């Protein structure tokens, strides 16, 4: 039996040429080189290969060139790679004694395997060794053979490296295996396609099944593709299939690989193209608490593009808190979130469209069609210089990507108005976040809630397809059925208090928690305290494999991880948002036929009532006219900022400003209110022949409209204050009754006490009533007999009401507040109310997004 060359002998050789070398550094370097030679086999002296090894070790150890040369020379000696197994060691002990065997065991301790190297030296060195194995294997040939690929996969497994990182290193060292242009001739023999090297066409990526599909020649000619029960979607011309004919021009999509059938001379070929960006989202040491109560406790993990992460845990475990911390809705107290090494939250300040957040509730406008909903969403997300054609093209893309192009013209509807199905509504909700191509990270909160099992599975398969197109997707779910988990790459399990109890593949999760199926994981939380679960996982090999090694990959040069999204200028964004929101809101109001009918009927009905009650245009008539106009505005705006508040918060996160939002409401409601006020004024002008009393119809319509606008502004202010429609509507009597009481129509202002008279100066109806009458010269006044009326000049009516000062004087001096002053006061009330509304909405939005 040859005696292995021990580390002591190697150390002596290295120290002869470099006495400054540290013994432990020499030991690490010898382990490193020996394992490369042992795994791939040693070759005769290869200066280029030695250069690769020396480059890797120089960065890690700092050994001098002379020391590295001596070490590499020693490592190529066959005795340096001899192994001592347990049987051989027992035989050695029987012959030479226990002391000699112990000495030999100590001398050859370093000659164990890859797993012990990873355990002894740590994650970073294990990944460096695997990177070097890839580099050396690639150098030894024009590319990696299937045998070499299998060797490297085994080495990765022994080193405890996640298989997705193998794909990353393949992309670095042998990009031809994961991307590029490959052609395979379709013949008379079946072709197997999958991740396994035993397949005829090997697609080396963990998101491809071991055996994914087979292409089978048909007796009548042509070929047929058959899914082999992979559990992952196989797309044929964009549609998921289990079996389909392969025709010229047909395109198969398997994970991020694209396979197209083309004619090449007399042959039919399958052109294989693949591209996967290893853009990485790294969450590092996130912590958040309220007082002494932890919400997130030192959460760390890394996710790559193309991966779906299911976030699970019991209620109160911090799932939503974690997603809000990652997406910068509510940043953590400490820790960082990095996208390709850059601060993710800073990137979002530049371009919020990189994140898509799909809430559990379907935040869509029921009155819009599917296509309109997507188009408006796109216009809010794109720059101001993007034309309508480009927006429509993106809407068409999303319609086909989500397979809802056949319902593009249908109204979405809701529980009261029938529209598309629940599953289709979920897709529209998701599609709004996909209108921007720059969306790189998607957060979905219970997207399958409320759906039947078939629709739930369709949604999750759709999520899988979206990830395969180069996105990172976080899926908060309680559905851990096999059909759902088949589409998931990793489970992120949170224990109460925001502790990371597990991160890794679902199959590993079941083994780790010692349960038969992942849905039984929740039953295990009672076995330990939450902090114990976190400590157990951090000390496990799975933590090193699926958390630590991923983070260390980001430090390897040459791995293409994509790049931060370029900052996008958004010229003209304010006006574009205002125009888009106004158009959308107007369309939804017009299509609400019941609400629109009520708005049309209101002025007609009130005109009829006032025509019956007031035979003549008395002061009471003008009071009711002004109060009705104020009612139009108040009732129209009192709920409008509440009904779509959830939609607004979603859109505020993509950069839609408060001013366009409130402005769109004010414009549409203002126009509707003006139409109601003008209609009522016209009817009353004709019914009571107000021209005879010196009234100007245009002036009356303008003043009535301004009263309505001021009421609308107050209504919007009320809707900004309250959080429920019931509370807002309940506020209307509290607003209207004081308007009546302090207007002067019931009790003359002159007869009120000091406090009551002071309140009249802040009562809008006082000014509205006064301004309405001052649009003319005279009003009718009931004689004491009861049914006879006299037309009195305005001063004769204003004085008893207390709307003019006492004393003698000409009409012009004795009218009290002039009409321009009254108009100015009402305009100021409108502007100030809208300003306060904007401020309240802004504050509420900021608090909600923290």
PDB file of C-alpha atoms in Angstrom, residues 488-732:
ATOM      1  CA  UNK A 488     -42.902  26.497  -6.221  1.00  0.00           C
ATOM      2  CA  UNK A 489     -39.098  26.570  -6.013  1.00  0.00           C
ATOM      3  CA  UNK A 490     -38.748  27.410  -2.334  1.00  0.00           C
ATOM      4  CA  UNK A 491     -40.777  27.533   0.836  1.00  0.00           C
ATOM      5  CA  UNK A 492     -40.045  30.415   3.166  1.00  0.00           C
ATOM      6  CA  UNK A 493     -41.464  29.323   6.510  1.00  0.00           C
ATOM      7  CA  UNK A 494     -41.908  31.945   9.212  1.00  0.00           C
ATOM      8  CA  UNK A 495     -42.434  31.101  12.863  1.00  0.00           C
ATOM      9  CA  UNK A 496     -44.362  33.556  15.087  1.00  0.00           C
ATOM     10  CA  UNK A 497     -42.451  36.751  15.711  1.00  0.00           C
ATOM     11  CA  UNK A 498     -41.036  36.891  12.195  1.00  0.00           C
ATOM     12  CA  UNK A 499     -38.395  34.172  12.724  1.00  0.00           C
ATOM     13  CA  UNK A 500     -37.038  32.310   9.723  1.00  0.00           C
ATOM     14  CA  UNK A 501     -37.768  28.644  10.436  1.00  0.00           C
ATOM     15  CA  UNK A 502     -36.896  27.335   6.965  1.00  0.00           C
ATOM     16  CA  UNK A 503     -35.912  28.405   3.465  1.00  0.00           C
ATOM     17  CA  UNK A 504     -35.479  25.831   0.734  1.00  0.00           C
ATOM     18  CA  UNK A 505     -37.294  23.422  -1.625  1.00  0.00           C
ATOM     19  CA  UNK A 506     -40.653  22.035  -0.439  1.00  0.00           C
ATOM     20  CA  UNK A 507     -39.336  18.445  -0.447  1.00  0.00           C
ATOM     21  CA  UNK A 508     -36.471  19.452   1.840  1.00  0.00           C
ATOM     22  CA  UNK A 509     -38.948  21.235   4.102  1.00  0.00           C
ATOM     23  CA  UNK A 510     -40.937  18.059   4.684  1.00  0.00           C
ATOM     24  CA  UNK A 511     -37.774  16.176   5.614  1.00  0.00           C
ATOM     25  CA  UNK A 512     -36.459  18.986   7.789  1.00  0.00           C
ATOM     26  CA  UNK A 513     -39.659  19.241   9.826  1.00  0.00           C
ATOM     27  CA  UNK A 514     -40.041  15.434   9.802  1.00  0.00           C
ATOM     28  CA  UNK A 515     -43.525  15.448   8.363  1.00  0.00           C
ATOM     29  CA  UNK A 516     -45.037  13.440   5.541  1.00  0.00           C
ATOM     30  CA  UNK A 517     -46.276  16.456   3.566  1.00  0.00           C
ATOM     31  CA  UNK A 518     -45.476  20.177   3.789  1.00  0.00           C
ATOM     32  CA  UNK A 519     -49.015  21.067   4.869  1.00  0.00           C
ATOM     33  CA  UNK A 520     -48.284  19.308   8.187  1.00  0.00           C
ATOM     34  CA  UNK A 521     -45.478  21.757   8.991  1.00  0.00           C
ATOM     35  CA  UNK A 522     -47.837  23.997  10.950  1.00  0.00           C
ATOM     36  CA  UNK A 523     -48.434  21.187  13.440  1.00  0.00           C
ATOM     37  CA  UNK A 524     -44.759  21.216  14.403  1.00  0.00           C
ATOM     38  CA  UNK A 525     -44.580  24.800  15.659  1.00  0.00           C
ATOM     39  CA  UNK A 526     -45.878  23.762  19.073  1.00  0.00           C
ATOM     40  CA  UNK A 527     -42.795  21.554  19.571  1.00  0.00           C
ATOM     41  CA  UNK A 528     -40.394  24.472  20.121  1.00  0.00           C
ATOM     42  CA  UNK A 529     -40.452  28.153  20.894  1.00  0.00           C
ATOM     43  CA  UNK A 530     -40.243  30.398  17.792  1.00  0.00           C
ATOM     44  CA  UNK A 531     -36.700  31.557  18.598  1.00  0.00           C
ATOM     45  CA  UNK A 532     -35.647  27.911  18.940  1.00  0.00           C
ATOM     46  CA  UNK A 533     -36.915  27.135  15.440  1.00  0.00           C
ATOM     47  CA  UNK A 534     -34.876  30.052  14.088  1.00  0.00           C
ATOM     48  CA  UNK A 535     -31.731  28.919  15.922  1.00  0.00           C
ATOM     49  CA  UNK A 536     -32.142  25.320  14.755  1.00  0.00           C
ATOM     50  CA  UNK A 537     -32.396  26.363  11.123  1.00  0.00           C
ATOM     51  CA  UNK A 538     -29.438  28.759  11.283  1.00  0.00           C
ATOM     52  CA  UNK A 539     -27.261  25.978  12.672  1.00  0.00           C
ATOM     53  CA  UNK A 540     -28.375  23.442  10.041  1.00  0.00           C
ATOM     54  CA  UNK A 541     -26.637  22.356   6.844  1.00  0.00           C
ATOM     55  CA  UNK A 542     -29.726  23.449   4.909  1.00  0.00           C
ATOM     56  CA  UNK A 543     -29.179  27.036   6.039  1.00  0.00           C
ATOM     57  CA  UNK A 544     -25.639  26.932   4.673  1.00  0.00           C
ATOM     58  CA  UNK A 545     -26.809  25.311   1.446  1.00  0.00           C
ATOM     59  CA  UNK A 546     -29.840  27.450   0.619  1.00  0.00           C
ATOM     60  CA  UNK A 547     -29.069  30.740   2.370  1.00  0.00           C
ATOM     61  CA  UNK A 548     -25.347  31.247   2.912  1.00  0.00           C
ATOM     62  CA  UNK A 549     -24.032  29.816  -0.374  1.00  0.00           C
ATOM     63  CA  UNK A 550     -26.490  31.897  -2.395  1.00  0.00           C
ATOM     64  CA  UNK A 551     -25.298  35.037  -0.734  1.00  0.00           C
ATOM     65  CA  UNK A 552     -21.657  34.103  -1.386  1.00  0.00           C
ATOM     66  CA  UNK A 553     -22.377  33.531  -5.088  1.00  0.00           C
ATOM     67  CA  UNK A 554     -22.882  37.279  -5.426  1.00  0.00           C
ATOM     68  CA  UNK A 555     -19.183  37.733  -4.678  1.00  0.00           C
ATOM     69  CA  UNK A 556     -17.976  35.526  -7.542  1.00  0.00           C
ATOM     70  CA  UNK A 557     -16.711  37.541 -10.487  1.00  0.00           C
ATOM     71  CA  UNK A 558     -18.084  36.654 -13.881  1.00  0.00           C
ATOM     72  CA  UNK A 559     -21.528  35.459 -12.836  1.00  0.00           C
ATOM     73  CA  UNK A 560     -24.018  37.472 -14.851  1.00  0.00           C
ATOM     74  CA  UNK A 561     -26.562  38.743 -12.380  1.00  0.00           C
ATOM     75  CA  UNK A 562     -28.187  41.276 -14.634  1.00  0.00           C
ATOM     76  CA  UNK A 563     -28.061  44.848 -13.481  1.00  0.00           C
ATOM     77  CA  UNK A 564     -30.061  47.507 -11.784  1.00  0.00           C
ATOM     78  CA  UNK A 565     -32.861  48.855 -13.858  1.00  0.00           C
ATOM     79  CA  UNK A 566     -31.917  52.089 -15.552  1.00  0.00           C
ATOM     80  CA  UNK A 567     -33.542  55.156 -14.188  1.00  0.00           C
ATOM     81  CA  UNK A 568     -36.383  56.200 -16.355  1.00  0.00           C
ATOM     82  CA  UNK A 569     -37.325  59.799 -16.846  1.00  0.00           C
ATOM     83  CA  UNK A 570     -41.051  60.414 -16.800  1.00  0.00           C
ATOM     84  CA  UNK A 571     -41.677  63.665 -18.675  1.00  0.00           C
ATOM     85  CA  UNK A 572     -45.141  65.136 -18.448  1.00  0.00           C
ATOM     86  CA  UNK A 573     -46.143  62.567 -15.855  1.00  0.00           C
ATOM     87  CA  UNK A 574     -48.408  64.914 -13.847  1.00  0.00           C
ATOM     88  CA  UNK A 575     -50.587  65.859 -16.792  1.00  0.00           C
ATOM     89  CA  UNK A 576     -50.623  62.298 -18.088  1.00  0.00           C
ATOM     90  CA  UNK A 577     -51.764  60.983 -14.721  1.00  0.00           C
ATOM     91  CA  UNK A 578     -54.394  63.710 -14.380  1.00  0.00           C
ATOM     92  CA  UNK A 579     -55.722  63.047 -17.873  1.00  0.00           C
ATOM     93  CA  UNK A 580     -55.728  59.270 -17.399  1.00  0.00           C
ATOM     94  CA  UNK A 581     -57.385  59.306 -13.984  1.00  0.00           C
ATOM     95  CA  UNK A 582     -59.965  61.847 -15.139  1.00  0.00           C
ATOM     96  CA  UNK A 583     -60.827  59.836 -18.233  1.00  0.00           C
ATOM     97  CA  UNK A 584     -61.051  56.585 -16.280  1.00  0.00           C
ATOM     98  CA  UNK A 585     -63.169  58.090 -13.509  1.00  0.00           C
ATOM     99  CA  UNK A 586     -65.500  59.735 -15.994  1.00  0.00           C
ATOM    100  CA  UNK A 587     -65.949  56.439 -17.811  1.00  0.00           C
ATOM    101  CA  UNK A 588     -66.749  54.549 -14.611  1.00  0.00           C
ATOM    102  CA  UNK A 589     -69.273  57.191 -13.520  1.00  0.00           C
ATOM    103  CA  UNK A 590     -71.001  57.243 -16.890  1.00  0.00           C
ATOM    104  CA  UNK A 591     -71.235  53.445 -16.989  1.00  0.00           C
ATOM    105  CA  UNK A 592     -72.777  53.374 -13.544  1.00  0.00           C
ATOM    106  CA  UNK A 593     -76.209  53.750 -15.065  1.00  0.00           C
ATOM    107  CA  UNK A 594     -78.117  53.608 -11.794  1.00  0.00           C
ATOM    108  CA  UNK A 595     -76.028  56.321 -10.198  1.00  0.00           C
ATOM    109  CA  UNK A 596     -76.179  58.438 -13.356  1.00  0.00           C
ATOM    110  CA  UNK A 597     -79.955  58.094 -13.526  1.00  0.00           C
ATOM    111  CA  UNK A 598     -80.275  59.316  -9.926  1.00  0.00           C
ATOM    112  CA  UNK A 599     -78.114  62.351 -10.724  1.00  0.00           C
ATOM    113  CA  UNK A 600     -80.333  63.200 -13.713  1.00  0.00           C
ATOM    114  CA  UNK A 601     -83.547  62.719 -11.751  1.00  0.00           C
ATOM    115  CA  UNK A 602     -82.447  64.802  -8.750  1.00  0.00           C
ATOM    116  CA  UNK A 603     -82.741  68.310 -10.304  1.00  0.00           C
ATOM    117  CA  UNK A 604     -85.978  67.392 -12.076  1.00  0.00           C
ATOM    118  CA  UNK A 605     -87.542  66.011  -8.922  1.00  0.00           C
ATOM    119  CA  UNK A 606     -86.428  68.934  -6.767  1.00  0.00           C
ATOM    120  CA  UNK A 607     -87.700  71.399  -9.394  1.00  0.00           C
ATOM    121  CA  UNK A 608     -91.073  69.668  -9.258  1.00  0.00           C
ATOM    122  CA  UNK A 609     -91.153  69.818  -5.459  1.00  0.00           C
ATOM    123  CA  UNK A 610     -90.199  73.504  -5.343  1.00  0.00           C
ATOM    124  CA  UNK A 611     -92.696  74.300  -8.085  1.00  0.00           C
ATOM    125  CA  UNK A 612     -95.460  72.787  -5.956  1.00  0.00           C
ATOM    126  CA  UNK A 613     -94.382  74.287  -2.630  1.00  0.00           C
ATOM    127  CA  UNK A 614     -93.459  77.790  -3.855  1.00  0.00           C
ATOM    128  CA  UNK A 615     -96.050  79.435  -6.117  1.00  0.00           C
ATOM    129  CA  UNK A 616     -93.783  82.478  -6.260  1.00  0.00           C
ATOM    130  CA  UNK A 617     -90.052  83.036  -6.059  1.00  0.00           C
ATOM    131  CA  UNK A 618     -89.898  84.085  -2.423  1.00  0.00           C
ATOM    132  CA  UNK A 619     -86.879  84.208  -0.130  1.00  0.00           C
ATOM    133  CA  UNK A 620     -87.747  80.670   0.983  1.00  0.00           C
ATOM    134  CA  UNK A 621     -87.640  79.544  -2.647  1.00  0.00           C
ATOM    135  CA  UNK A 622     -84.141  80.958  -3.153  1.00  0.00           C
ATOM    136  CA  UNK A 623     -83.020  79.355   0.089  1.00  0.00           C
ATOM    137  CA  UNK A 624     -84.179  75.952  -1.161  1.00  0.00           C
ATOM    138  CA  UNK A 625     -82.539  76.568  -4.530  1.00  0.00           C
ATOM    139  CA  UNK A 626     -79.183  77.325  -2.962  1.00  0.00           C
ATOM    140  CA  UNK A 627     -79.503  74.451  -0.453  1.00  0.00           C
ATOM    141  CA  UNK A 628     -80.346  72.024  -3.267  1.00  0.00           C
ATOM    142  CA  UNK A 629     -77.250  73.054  -5.188  1.00  0.00           C
ATOM    143  CA  UNK A 630     -75.136  72.540  -2.079  1.00  0.00           C
ATOM    144  CA  UNK A 631     -76.754  69.113  -1.633  1.00  0.00           C
ATOM    145  CA  UNK A 632     -75.790  68.113  -5.169  1.00  0.00           C
ATOM    146  CA  UNK A 633     -72.143  68.717  -4.391  1.00  0.00           C
ATOM    147  CA  UNK A 634     -72.128  67.257  -0.889  1.00  0.00           C
ATOM    148  CA  UNK A 635     -73.940  64.031  -1.780  1.00  0.00           C
ATOM    149  CA  UNK A 636     -71.837  63.540  -4.902  1.00  0.00           C
ATOM    150  CA  UNK A 637     -68.462  63.798  -3.191  1.00  0.00           C
ATOM    151  CA  UNK A 638     -69.034  62.454   0.300  1.00  0.00           C
ATOM    152  CA  UNK A 639     -68.013  58.843  -0.535  1.00  0.00           C
ATOM    153  CA  UNK A 640     -65.775  59.176  -3.556  1.00  0.00           C
ATOM    154  CA  UNK A 641     -62.401  59.021  -1.814  1.00  0.00           C
ATOM    155  CA  UNK A 642     -63.522  56.035   0.246  1.00  0.00           C
ATOM    156  CA  UNK A 643     -64.914  53.659  -2.367  1.00  0.00           C
ATOM    157  CA  UNK A 644     -61.650  53.318  -4.308  1.00  0.00           C
ATOM    158  CA  UNK A 645     -59.166  54.084  -1.503  1.00  0.00           C
ATOM    159  CA  UNK A 646     -57.547  50.636  -1.790  1.00  0.00           C
ATOM    160  CA  UNK A 647     -57.045  51.116  -5.532  1.00  0.00           C
ATOM    161  CA  UNK A 648     -55.552  54.552  -4.908  1.00  0.00           C
ATOM    162  CA  UNK A 649     -53.065  53.217  -2.361  1.00  0.00           C
ATOM    163  CA  UNK A 650     -51.949  50.607  -4.849  1.00  0.00           C
ATOM    164  CA  UNK A 651     -51.460  53.206  -7.549  1.00  0.00           C
ATOM    165  CA  UNK A 652     -49.718  55.624  -5.197  1.00  0.00           C
ATOM    166  CA  UNK A 653     -46.992  52.990  -4.788  1.00  0.00           C
ATOM    167  CA  UNK A 654     -46.190  53.188  -8.497  1.00  0.00           C
ATOM    168  CA  UNK A 655     -45.750  56.944  -8.371  1.00  0.00           C
ATOM    169  CA  UNK A 656     -49.218  58.381  -8.991  1.00  0.00           C
ATOM    170  CA  UNK A 657     -49.416  61.685  -7.152  1.00  0.00           C
ATOM    171  CA  UNK A 658     -52.088  62.921  -4.777  1.00  0.00           C
ATOM    172  CA  UNK A 659     -52.821  66.032  -6.845  1.00  0.00           C
ATOM    173  CA  UNK A 660     -53.781  64.110 -10.025  1.00  0.00           C
ATOM    174  CA  UNK A 661     -55.883  61.729  -7.953  1.00  0.00           C
ATOM    175  CA  UNK A 662     -57.888  64.361  -6.069  1.00  0.00           C
ATOM    176  CA  UNK A 663     -57.880  66.581  -9.159  1.00  0.00           C
ATOM    177  CA  UNK A 664     -59.515  63.890 -11.281  1.00  0.00           C
ATOM    178  CA  UNK A 665     -62.275  63.498  -8.699  1.00  0.00           C
ATOM    179  CA  UNK A 666     -62.813  67.260  -8.493  1.00  0.00           C
ATOM    180  CA  UNK A 667     -62.961  67.655 -12.285  1.00  0.00           C
ATOM    181  CA  UNK A 668     -65.455  64.872 -12.967  1.00  0.00           C
ATOM    182  CA  UNK A 669     -67.623  65.519  -9.920  1.00  0.00           C
ATOM    183  CA  UNK A 670     -67.407  69.254 -10.567  1.00  0.00           C
ATOM    184  CA  UNK A 671     -68.715  68.870 -14.109  1.00  0.00           C
ATOM    185  CA  UNK A 672     -71.538  66.589 -12.970  1.00  0.00           C
ATOM    186  CA  UNK A 673     -72.441  68.971 -10.158  1.00  0.00           C
ATOM    187  CA  UNK A 674     -72.344  71.979 -12.483  1.00  0.00           C
ATOM    188  CA  UNK A 675     -74.692  70.178 -14.866  1.00  0.00           C
ATOM    189  CA  UNK A 676     -77.137  69.445 -12.023  1.00  0.00           C
ATOM    190  CA  UNK A 677     -77.011  73.018 -10.706  1.00  0.00           C
ATOM    191  CA  UNK A 678     -77.370  74.534 -14.164  1.00  0.00           C
ATOM    192  CA  UNK A 679     -80.295  72.214 -14.927  1.00  0.00           C
ATOM    193  CA  UNK A 680     -82.115  73.112 -11.725  1.00  0.00           C
ATOM    194  CA  UNK A 681     -81.470  76.833 -12.258  1.00  0.00           C
ATOM    195  CA  UNK A 682     -82.839  76.661 -15.793  1.00  0.00           C
ATOM    196  CA  UNK A 683     -85.985  74.830 -14.733  1.00  0.00           C
ATOM    197  CA  UNK A 684     -86.639  77.257 -11.874  1.00  0.00           C
ATOM    198  CA  UNK A 685     -85.901  80.266 -14.075  1.00  0.00           C
ATOM    199  CA  UNK A 686     -88.552  79.138 -16.550  1.00  0.00           C
ATOM    200  CA  UNK A 687     -91.127  77.945 -14.012  1.00  0.00           C
ATOM    201  CA  UNK A 688     -91.062  81.151 -11.921  1.00  0.00           C
ATOM    202  CA  UNK A 689     -90.263  83.636 -14.686  1.00  0.00           C
ATOM    203  CA  UNK A 690     -87.258  84.950 -12.785  1.00  0.00           C
ATOM    204  CA  UNK A 691     -86.454  87.301 -15.633  1.00  0.00           C
ATOM    205  CA  UNK A 692     -89.414  89.411 -14.535  1.00  0.00           C
ATOM    206  CA  UNK A 693     -87.646  89.922 -11.180  1.00  0.00           C
ATOM    207  CA  UNK A 694     -84.456  91.097 -12.861  1.00  0.00           C
ATOM    208  CA  UNK A 695     -82.558  87.776 -12.611  1.00  0.00           C
ATOM    209  CA  UNK A 696     -79.922  86.884 -15.180  1.00  0.00           C
ATOM    210  CA  UNK A 697     -79.980  83.187 -16.118  1.00  0.00           C
ATOM    211  CA  UNK A 698     -76.200  82.979 -16.845  1.00  0.00           C
ATOM    212  CA  UNK A 699     -75.380  84.719 -13.564  1.00  0.00           C
ATOM    213  CA  UNK A 700     -77.801  82.519 -11.620  1.00  0.00           C
ATOM    214  CA  UNK A 701     -76.339  79.379 -13.231  1.00  0.00           C
ATOM    215  CA  UNK A 702     -72.766  80.474 -12.385  1.00  0.00           C
ATOM    216  CA  UNK A 703     -73.589  81.256  -8.747  1.00  0.00           C
ATOM    217  CA  UNK A 704     -75.587  78.036  -8.371  1.00  0.00           C
ATOM    218  CA  UNK A 705     -72.723  76.088  -9.897  1.00  0.00           C
ATOM    219  CA  UNK A 706     -70.228  77.690  -7.533  1.00  0.00           C
ATOM    220  CA  UNK A 707     -72.439  76.740  -4.578  1.00  0.00           C
ATOM    221  CA  UNK A 708     -72.463  73.162  -5.856  1.00  0.00           C
ATOM    222  CA  UNK A 709     -68.670  73.167  -6.283  1.00  0.00           C
ATOM    223  CA  UNK A 710     -68.136  74.405  -2.739  1.00  0.00           C
ATOM    224  CA  UNK A 711     -70.469  71.659  -1.481  1.00  0.00           C
ATOM    225  CA  UNK A 712     -68.549  69.104  -3.566  1.00  0.00           C
ATOM    226  CA  UNK A 713     -65.244  70.263  -2.076  1.00  0.00           C
ATOM    227  CA  UNK A 714     -66.628  69.869   1.437  1.00  0.00           C
ATOM    228  CA  UNK A 715     -67.987  66.436   0.485  1.00  0.00           C
ATOM    229  CA  UNK A 716     -64.555  65.327  -0.726  1.00  0.00           C
ATOM    230  CA  UNK A 717     -63.041  66.640   2.489  1.00  0.00           C
ATOM    231  CA  UNK A 718     -65.479  64.523   4.496  1.00  0.00           C
ATOM    232  CA  UNK A 719     -64.632  61.429   2.419  1.00  0.00           C
ATOM    233  CA  UNK A 720     -60.927  62.064   3.012  1.00  0.00           C
ATOM    234  CA  UNK A 721     -61.475  62.207   6.778  1.00  0.00           C
ATOM    235  CA  UNK A 722     -63.589  59.076   7.236  1.00  0.00           C
ATOM    236  CA  UNK A 723     -62.633  55.477   6.486  1.00  0.00           C
ATOM    237  CA  UNK A 724     -66.124  54.083   5.870  1.00  0.00           C
ATOM    238  CA  UNK A 725     -68.939  55.157   3.573  1.00  0.00           C
ATOM    239  CA  UNK A 726     -71.476  54.739   6.373  1.00  0.00           C
ATOM    240  CA  UNK A 727     -69.656  57.250   8.560  1.00  0.00           C
ATOM    241  CA  UNK A 728     -69.331  59.701   5.678  1.00  0.00           C
ATOM    242  CA  UNK A 729     -73.014  59.497   4.729  1.00  0.00           C
ATOM    243  CA  UNK A 730     -73.957  59.780   8.399  1.00  0.00           C
ATOM    244  CA  UNK A 731     -72.081  63.082   8.495  1.00  0.00           C
ATOM    245  CA  UNK A 732     -74.404  64.690   5.920  1.00  0.00           C
TER     246      UNK A 732
END
